[in-house]
Coordinates of C-alpha atoms and ligand atoms in Angstrom, one line a residue:
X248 CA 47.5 7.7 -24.6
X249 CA 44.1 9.7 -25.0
X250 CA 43.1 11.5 -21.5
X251 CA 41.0 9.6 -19.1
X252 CA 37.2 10.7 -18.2
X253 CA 37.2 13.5 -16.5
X254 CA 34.3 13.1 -14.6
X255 CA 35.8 9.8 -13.3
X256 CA 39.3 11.9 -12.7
X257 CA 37.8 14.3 -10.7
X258 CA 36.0 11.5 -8.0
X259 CA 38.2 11.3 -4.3
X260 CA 38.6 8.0 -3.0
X261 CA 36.0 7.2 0.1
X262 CA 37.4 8.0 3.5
X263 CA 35.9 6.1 5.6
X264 CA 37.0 3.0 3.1
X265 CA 40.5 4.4 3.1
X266 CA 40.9 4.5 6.7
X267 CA 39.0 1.0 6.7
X268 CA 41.7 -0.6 4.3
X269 CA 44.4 1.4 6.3
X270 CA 43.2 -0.4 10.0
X271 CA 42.7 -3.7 8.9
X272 CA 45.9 -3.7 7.2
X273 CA 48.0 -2.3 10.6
X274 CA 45.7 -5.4 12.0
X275 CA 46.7 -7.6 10.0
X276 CA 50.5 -6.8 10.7
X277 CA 50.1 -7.4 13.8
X278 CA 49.9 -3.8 15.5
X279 CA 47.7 -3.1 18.4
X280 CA 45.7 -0.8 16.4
X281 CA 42.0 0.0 17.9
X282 CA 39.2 1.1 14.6
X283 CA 36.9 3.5 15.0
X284 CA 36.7 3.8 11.1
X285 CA 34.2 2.0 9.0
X286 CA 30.4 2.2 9.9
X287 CA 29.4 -1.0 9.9
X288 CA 27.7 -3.1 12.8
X289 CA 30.6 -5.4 14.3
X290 CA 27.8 -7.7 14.8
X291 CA 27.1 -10.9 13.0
X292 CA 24.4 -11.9 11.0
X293 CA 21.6 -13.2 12.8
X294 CA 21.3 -16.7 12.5
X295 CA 18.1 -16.9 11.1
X296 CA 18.8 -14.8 8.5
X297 CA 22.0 -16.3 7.6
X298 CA 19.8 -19.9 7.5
X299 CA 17.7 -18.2 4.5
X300 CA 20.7 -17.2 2.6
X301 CA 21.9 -21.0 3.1
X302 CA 18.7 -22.3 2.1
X303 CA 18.5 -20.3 -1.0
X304 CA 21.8 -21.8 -2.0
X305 CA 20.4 -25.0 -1.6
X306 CA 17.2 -24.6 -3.3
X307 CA 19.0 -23.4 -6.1
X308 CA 18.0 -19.4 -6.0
X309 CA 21.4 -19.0 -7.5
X310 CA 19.9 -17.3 -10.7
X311 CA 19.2 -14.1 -12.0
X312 CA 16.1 -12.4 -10.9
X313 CA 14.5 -9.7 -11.9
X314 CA 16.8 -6.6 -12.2
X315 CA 14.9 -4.4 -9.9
X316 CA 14.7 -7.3 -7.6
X317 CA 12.5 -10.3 -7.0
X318 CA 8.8 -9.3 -6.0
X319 CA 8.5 -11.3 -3.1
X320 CA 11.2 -9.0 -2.0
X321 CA 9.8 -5.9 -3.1
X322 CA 6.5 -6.7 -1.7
X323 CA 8.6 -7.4 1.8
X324 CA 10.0 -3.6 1.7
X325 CA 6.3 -1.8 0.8
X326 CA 5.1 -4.2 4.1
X327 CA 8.0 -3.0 6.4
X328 CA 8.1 0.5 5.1
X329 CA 4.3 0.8 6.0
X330 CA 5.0 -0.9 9.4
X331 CA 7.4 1.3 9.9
X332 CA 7.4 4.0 8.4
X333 CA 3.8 5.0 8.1
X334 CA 4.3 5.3 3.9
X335 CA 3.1 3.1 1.1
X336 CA 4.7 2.2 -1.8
X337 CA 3.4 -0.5 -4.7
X338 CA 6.4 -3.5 -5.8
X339 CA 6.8 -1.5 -8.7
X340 CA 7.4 1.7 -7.2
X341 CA 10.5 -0.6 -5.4
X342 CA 14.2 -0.6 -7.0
X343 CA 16.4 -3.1 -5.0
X344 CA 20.2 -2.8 -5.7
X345 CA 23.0 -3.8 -4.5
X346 CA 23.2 -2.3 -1.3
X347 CA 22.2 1.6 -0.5
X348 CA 25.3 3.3 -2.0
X349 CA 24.6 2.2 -5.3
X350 CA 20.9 3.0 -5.0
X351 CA 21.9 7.2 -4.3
X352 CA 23.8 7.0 -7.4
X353 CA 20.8 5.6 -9.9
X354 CA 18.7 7.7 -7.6
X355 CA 20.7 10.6 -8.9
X356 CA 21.7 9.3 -12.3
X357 CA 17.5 9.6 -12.6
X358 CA 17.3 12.8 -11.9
X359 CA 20.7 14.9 -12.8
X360 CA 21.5 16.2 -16.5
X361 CA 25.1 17.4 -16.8
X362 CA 24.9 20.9 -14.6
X363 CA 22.3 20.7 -12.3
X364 CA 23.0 21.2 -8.4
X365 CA 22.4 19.1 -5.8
X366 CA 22.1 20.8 -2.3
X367 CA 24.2 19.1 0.8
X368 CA 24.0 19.9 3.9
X369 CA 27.7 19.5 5.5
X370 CA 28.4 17.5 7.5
X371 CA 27.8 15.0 4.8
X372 CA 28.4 11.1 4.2
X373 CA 31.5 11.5 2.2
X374 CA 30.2 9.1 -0.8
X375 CA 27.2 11.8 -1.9
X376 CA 29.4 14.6 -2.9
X377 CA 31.4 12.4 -5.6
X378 CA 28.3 10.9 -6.2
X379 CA 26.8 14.1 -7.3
X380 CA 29.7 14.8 -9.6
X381 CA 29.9 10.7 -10.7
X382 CA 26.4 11.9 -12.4
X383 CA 27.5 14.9 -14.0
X384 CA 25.5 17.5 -11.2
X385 CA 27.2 19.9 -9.1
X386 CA 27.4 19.7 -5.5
X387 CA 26.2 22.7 -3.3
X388 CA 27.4 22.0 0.1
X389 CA 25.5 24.2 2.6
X390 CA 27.1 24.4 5.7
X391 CA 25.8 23.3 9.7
X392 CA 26.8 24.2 12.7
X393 CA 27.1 22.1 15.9
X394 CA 25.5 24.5 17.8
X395 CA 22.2 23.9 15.6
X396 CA 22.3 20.2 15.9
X397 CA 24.1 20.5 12.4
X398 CA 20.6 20.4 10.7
X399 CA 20.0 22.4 7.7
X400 CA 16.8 25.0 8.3
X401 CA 14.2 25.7 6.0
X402 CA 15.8 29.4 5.5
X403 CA 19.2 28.0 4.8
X404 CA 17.8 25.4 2.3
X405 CA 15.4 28.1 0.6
X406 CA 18.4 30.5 0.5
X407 CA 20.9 28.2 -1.6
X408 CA 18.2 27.3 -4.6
X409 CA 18.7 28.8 -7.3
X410 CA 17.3 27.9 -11.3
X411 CA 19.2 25.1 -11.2
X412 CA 18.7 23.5 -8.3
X413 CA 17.3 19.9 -9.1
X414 CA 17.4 18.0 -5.5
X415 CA 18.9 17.8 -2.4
X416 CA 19.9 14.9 -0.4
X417 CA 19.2 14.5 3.0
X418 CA 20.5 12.1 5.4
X419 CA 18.0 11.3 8.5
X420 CA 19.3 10.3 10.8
X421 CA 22.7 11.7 9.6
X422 CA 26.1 9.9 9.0
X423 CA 28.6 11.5 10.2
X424 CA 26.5 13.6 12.8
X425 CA 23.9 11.0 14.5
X426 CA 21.7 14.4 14.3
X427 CA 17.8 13.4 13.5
X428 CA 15.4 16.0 12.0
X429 CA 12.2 15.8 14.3
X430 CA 8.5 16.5 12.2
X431 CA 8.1 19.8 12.7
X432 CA 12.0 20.8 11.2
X433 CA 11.0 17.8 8.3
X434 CA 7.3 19.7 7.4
X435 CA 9.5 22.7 6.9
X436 CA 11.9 21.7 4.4
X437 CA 9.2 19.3 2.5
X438 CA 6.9 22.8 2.7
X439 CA 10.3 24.4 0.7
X440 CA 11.0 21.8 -1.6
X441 CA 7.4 21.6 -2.5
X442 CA 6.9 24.8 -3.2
X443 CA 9.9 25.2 -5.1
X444 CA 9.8 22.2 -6.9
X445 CA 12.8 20.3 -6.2
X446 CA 13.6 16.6 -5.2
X447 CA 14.7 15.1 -2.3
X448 CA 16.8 11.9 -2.6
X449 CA 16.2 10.9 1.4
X450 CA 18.4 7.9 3.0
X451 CA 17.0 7.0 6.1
X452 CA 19.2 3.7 6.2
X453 CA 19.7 4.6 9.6
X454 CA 16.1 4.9 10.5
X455 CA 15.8 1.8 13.2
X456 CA 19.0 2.7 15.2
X457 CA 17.2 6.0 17.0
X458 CA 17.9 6.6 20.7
X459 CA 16.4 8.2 24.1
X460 CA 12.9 7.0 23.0
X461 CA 12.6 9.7 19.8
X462 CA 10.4 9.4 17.0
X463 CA 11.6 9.1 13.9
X464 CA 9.6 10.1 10.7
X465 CA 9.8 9.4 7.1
X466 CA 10.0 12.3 4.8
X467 CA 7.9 10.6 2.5
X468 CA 5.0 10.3 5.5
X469 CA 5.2 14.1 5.8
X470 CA 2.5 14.9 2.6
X471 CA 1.7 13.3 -0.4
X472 CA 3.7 16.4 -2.5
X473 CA 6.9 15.8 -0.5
X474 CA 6.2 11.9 -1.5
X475 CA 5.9 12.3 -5.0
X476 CA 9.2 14.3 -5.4
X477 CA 10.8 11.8 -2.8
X478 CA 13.5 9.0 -3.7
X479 CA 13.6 7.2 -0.9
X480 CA 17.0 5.3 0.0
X481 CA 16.9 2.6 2.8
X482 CA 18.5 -1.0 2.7
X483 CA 19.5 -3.9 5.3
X484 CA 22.6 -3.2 5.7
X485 CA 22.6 -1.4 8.9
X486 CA 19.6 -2.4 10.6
X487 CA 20.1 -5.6 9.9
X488 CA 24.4 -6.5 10.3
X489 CA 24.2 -7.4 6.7
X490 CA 26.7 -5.2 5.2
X491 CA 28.3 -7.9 3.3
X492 CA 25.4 -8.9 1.7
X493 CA 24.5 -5.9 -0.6
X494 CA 21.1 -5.3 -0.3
X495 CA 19.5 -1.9 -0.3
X496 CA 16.8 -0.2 -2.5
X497 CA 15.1 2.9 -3.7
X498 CA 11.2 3.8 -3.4
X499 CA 9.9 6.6 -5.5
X500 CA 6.9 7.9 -7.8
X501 CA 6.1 5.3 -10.8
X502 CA 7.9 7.4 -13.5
X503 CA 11.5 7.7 -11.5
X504 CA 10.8 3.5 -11.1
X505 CA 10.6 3.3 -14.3
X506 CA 13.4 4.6 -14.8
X507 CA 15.9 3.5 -12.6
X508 CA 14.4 0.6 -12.9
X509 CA 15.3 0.4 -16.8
X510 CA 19.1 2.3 -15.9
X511 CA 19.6 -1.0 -13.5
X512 CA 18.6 -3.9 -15.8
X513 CA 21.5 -2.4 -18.3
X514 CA 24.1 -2.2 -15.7
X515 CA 23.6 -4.1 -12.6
X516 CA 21.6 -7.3 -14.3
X517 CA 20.5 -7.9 -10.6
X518 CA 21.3 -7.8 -7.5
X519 CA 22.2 -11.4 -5.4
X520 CA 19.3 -13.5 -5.6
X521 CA 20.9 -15.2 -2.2
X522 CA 20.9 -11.7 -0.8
X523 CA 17.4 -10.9 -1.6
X524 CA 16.3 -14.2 0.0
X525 CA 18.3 -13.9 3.2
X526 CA 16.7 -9.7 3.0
X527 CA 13.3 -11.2 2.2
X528 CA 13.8 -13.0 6.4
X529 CA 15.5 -10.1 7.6
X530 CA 12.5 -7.5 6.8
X531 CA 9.3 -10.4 7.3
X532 CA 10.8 -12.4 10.4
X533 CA 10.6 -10.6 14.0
X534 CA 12.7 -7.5 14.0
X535 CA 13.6 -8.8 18.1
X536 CA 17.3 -8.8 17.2
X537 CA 17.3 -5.4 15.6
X538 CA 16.1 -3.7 19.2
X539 CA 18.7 -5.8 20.6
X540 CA 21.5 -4.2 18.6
X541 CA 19.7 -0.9 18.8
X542 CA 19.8 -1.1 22.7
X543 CA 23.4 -1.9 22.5
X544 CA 24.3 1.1 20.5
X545 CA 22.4 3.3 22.4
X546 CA 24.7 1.8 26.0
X547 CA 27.7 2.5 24.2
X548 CA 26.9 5.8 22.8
X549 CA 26.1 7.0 25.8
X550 CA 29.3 5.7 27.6
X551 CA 31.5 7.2 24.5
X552 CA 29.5 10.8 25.1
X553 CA 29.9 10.9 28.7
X554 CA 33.9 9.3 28.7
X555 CA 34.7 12.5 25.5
X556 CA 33.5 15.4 27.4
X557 CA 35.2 14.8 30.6
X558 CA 38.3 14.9 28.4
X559 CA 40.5 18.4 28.2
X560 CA 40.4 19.9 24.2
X561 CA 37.6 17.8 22.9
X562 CA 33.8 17.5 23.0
X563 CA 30.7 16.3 21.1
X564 CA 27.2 16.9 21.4
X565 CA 25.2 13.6 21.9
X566 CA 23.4 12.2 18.7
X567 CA 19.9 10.9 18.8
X568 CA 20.5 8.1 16.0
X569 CA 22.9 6.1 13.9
X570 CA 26.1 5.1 15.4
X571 CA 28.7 7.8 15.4
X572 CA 29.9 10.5 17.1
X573 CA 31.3 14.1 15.9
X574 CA 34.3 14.7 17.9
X575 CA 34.8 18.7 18.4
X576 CA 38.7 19.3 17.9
X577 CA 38.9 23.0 17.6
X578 CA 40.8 23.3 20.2
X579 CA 43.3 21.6 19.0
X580 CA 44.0 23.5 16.1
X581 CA 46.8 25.0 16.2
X582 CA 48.8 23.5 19.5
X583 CA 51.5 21.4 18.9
X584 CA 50.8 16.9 19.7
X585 CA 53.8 14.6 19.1
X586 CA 55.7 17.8 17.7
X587 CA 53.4 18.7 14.7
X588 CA 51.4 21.7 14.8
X589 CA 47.4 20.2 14.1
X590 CA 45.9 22.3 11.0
X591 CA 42.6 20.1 10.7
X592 CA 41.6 17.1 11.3
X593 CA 43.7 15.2 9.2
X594 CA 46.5 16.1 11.1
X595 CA 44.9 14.8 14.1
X596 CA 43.6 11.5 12.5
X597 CA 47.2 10.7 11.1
X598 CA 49.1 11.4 14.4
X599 CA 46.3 9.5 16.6
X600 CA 47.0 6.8 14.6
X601 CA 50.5 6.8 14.7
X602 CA 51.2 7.8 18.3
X603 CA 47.4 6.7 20.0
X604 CA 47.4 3.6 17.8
X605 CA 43.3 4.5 16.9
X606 CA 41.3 5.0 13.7
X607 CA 39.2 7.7 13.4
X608 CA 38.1 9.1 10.2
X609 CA 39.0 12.9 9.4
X610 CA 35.7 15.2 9.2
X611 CA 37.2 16.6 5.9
X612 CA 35.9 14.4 3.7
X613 CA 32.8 15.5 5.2
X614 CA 33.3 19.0 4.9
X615 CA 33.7 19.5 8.7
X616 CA 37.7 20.0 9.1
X617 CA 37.7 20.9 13.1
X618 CA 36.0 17.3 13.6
X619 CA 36.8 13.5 13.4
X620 CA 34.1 10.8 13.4
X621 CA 34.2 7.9 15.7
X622 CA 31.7 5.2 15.2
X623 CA 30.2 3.0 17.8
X624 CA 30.1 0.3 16.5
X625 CA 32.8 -1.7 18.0
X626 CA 32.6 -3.5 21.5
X627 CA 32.7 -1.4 24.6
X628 CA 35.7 -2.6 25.6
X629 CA 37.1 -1.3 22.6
X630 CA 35.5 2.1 23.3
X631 CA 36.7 2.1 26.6
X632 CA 40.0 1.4 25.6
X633 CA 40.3 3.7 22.4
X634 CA 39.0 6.7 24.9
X635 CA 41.7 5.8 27.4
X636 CA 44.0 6.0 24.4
X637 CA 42.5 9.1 23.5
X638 CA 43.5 10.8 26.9
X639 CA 47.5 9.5 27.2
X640 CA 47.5 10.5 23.7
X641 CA 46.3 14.1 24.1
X642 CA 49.0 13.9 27.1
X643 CA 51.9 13.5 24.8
X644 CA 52.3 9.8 25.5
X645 CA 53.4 7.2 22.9
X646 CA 51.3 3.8 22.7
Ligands
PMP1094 N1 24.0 5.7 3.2 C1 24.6 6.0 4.3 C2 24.3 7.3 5.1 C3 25.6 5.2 4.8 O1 26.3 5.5 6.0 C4 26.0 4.0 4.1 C5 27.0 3.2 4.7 N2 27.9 2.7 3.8 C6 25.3 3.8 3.0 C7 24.3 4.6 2.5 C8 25.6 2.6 2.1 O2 25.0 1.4 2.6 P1 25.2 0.1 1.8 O3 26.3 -0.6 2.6 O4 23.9 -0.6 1.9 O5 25.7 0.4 0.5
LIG1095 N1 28.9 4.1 5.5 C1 29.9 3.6 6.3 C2 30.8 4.7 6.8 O1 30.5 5.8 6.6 C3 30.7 2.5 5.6 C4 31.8 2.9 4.6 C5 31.2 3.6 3.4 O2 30.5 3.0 2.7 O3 31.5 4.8 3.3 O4 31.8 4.4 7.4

């Protein structure tokens, strides 16, 4: 048989679904298995919004809509991202999809001809770097360090473009890190990708879950340059506990609209027109029950922060936003747990979860081998638990 795509042969799975699949698959044999995996809010739904999704289904919204999503839905994201995000965008300039991860890769298949690179800071959400080679562009990972909040400076961006360059991607605030880029450190590398030209596909999906009172800013609020060379990538999965639903959307300059928009009515059709309506609540209604999950993420990180570095041979820095922490194991590289010698992270994640009976995702699929990412987004019982875990484990004990 004729050789398969080799684009599509050279795309890894997704980590954080893998080890996803893996728990709720122990879980579902029955094991006492604690996940610390996926990053999705283990909260419901809100009511209210669930009632619009219900409705729609009952007024017959069951059809197709427009591809790049219905404008009462589009109008709905230019109001919130004004209201919250200080930036304004016209329905048109709007492409809803469904959900964010689908929006960075039409976001990239607009930009990317076969060849060009796509700067990454590492640590990096593990879906942007296949994504990048999904479109044909080549990823240039530039590498953070924990002692610098693992944010990417001006200096470090300016000193990996080269001819080629064509965008970067920047995560804010960052899955896997929880790091946040404050306005000054956000004027600096718009200053750089203005001057040099480049794009900047920016998800800020995580932009309502920020902690300890901090601001957060929208690249796109920095200038109107950095806005025009801006694709920005937001949705309602995690503000809102609708990861289920598949809503998420890309705002950018008329002519990249135009063209996603065209790229999405050949291969998506539309997205859900039950999810729209149920996203149409979600961003319109009171956002009360998104500072009530918000406040609850921010008890639990700080209990899982706290609890970590008052164990021996790991530590993390304390994030200012999303809901994960990056779990320092360097310490651990290279001593013998359970009788294998840890090489990386992987090592780690596979014995915890055979001997500590807890999911944690490896950092390298992230491109950050001495860590592991633990989300907070499970009850703190369950943190308290997995951490206690965490200690016999490091011990030598068996669960
Ligand atoms: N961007 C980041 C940084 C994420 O962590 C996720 C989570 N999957 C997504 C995008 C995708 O979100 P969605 O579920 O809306 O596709
Ligand atoms: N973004 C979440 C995570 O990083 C969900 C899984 C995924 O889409 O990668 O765990």
């Amino acid at each position: 048989m004729k050789e398969l795509s080799k684009i599509a042969l050279a795309v890894e799975p997704s980590s954080t679904m893998a080890i996803d699949t893996l728990f709720k698959q122990m879980k579902a044999e029955g094991q006492d298995v604690i996940g610390f995996g996926a990053g999705e809010p283990d909260f419901n739904t809100p009511d209210y919004i669930k009632e619009a999704g219900i409705a729609a289904i009952e007024h017959n919204e069951t059809r197709y809509t427009p591809s790049s999503g219905t404008v009462e839905l589009r109008k709905a994201i230019c109001q919130r991202l004004k209201a919250d995000c200080g930036v304004e965008y016209t329905p048109q300039q709007i492409s809803v999809s469904n959900g964010a991860k689908p929006c960075v890769y039409v976001a990239l298949r607009a930009l990317i001809n076969p060849g060009d690179e796509v700067i990454l800071p590492s640590p990096y959400w593990v879906s942007y770097s296949e994504l990048i080679k999904m479109t044909g562009g080549v990823p240039v990972i530039v590498e953070t360090r924990e002692a610098d909040h693992f944010k990417l400076t001006a200096q470090e961006l300016r000193d990996a473009i080269t001819p080629k360059t064509k965008a970067m991607i920047l995560n804010n605030p960052s899955n896997p890190t929880g790091m946040m880029y404050s306005r000054k450190e956000l004027e600096e590398i718009a200053k750089v990708c203005v001057e040099q030209d480049i794009y900047v596909i920016c998800d800020e999906i995580y932009y309502h879950l920020v902690y300890d009172g901090e601001e957060f800013v929208s690249l796109a609020s920095i200038s109107p340059e950095i806005k025009e060379r801006t694709l920005l990538v937001n949705g309602v999965s995690k503000s809102y506990a609708m990861t289920g639903w598949r809503i998420g959307y890309v705002a950018a300059n008329n002519q990249v609209s135009k063209v996603i928009a065209n790229y999405l009515s050949h291969c998506t059709g539309s997205p859900s027109s039950i999810s729209q309506k149920a996203a149409v609540t979600a961003l319109t209604a009171s956002q009360e029950s998104v500072e009530v999950m918000r406040k609850a993420f921010e008890r639990r990180r700080d209990y899982m922060v706290e609890r970590m570095n008052s164990i021996e041979g790991v530590s993390c820095i304390k994030p200012h936003g999303a809901f994960y922490v990056m779990m320092n194991i360097e310490k651990l590289i290279g001593q013998e747990l359970h009788g294998v010698v840890i090489r990386d992270a992987d090592d780690f994640g596979n014995l915890f979860l055979k001997y500590g009976k807890v999911a944690v995702v490896p950092g390298t699929g992230f491109g950050a081998p001495t860590f592991v990412r633990w989300s907070y987004a499970t009850s703190i019982e369950n943190i308290k638990e997995g951490l206690n875990r965490l200690e016999r484990f490091l011990k030598g004990e068996t669960i």
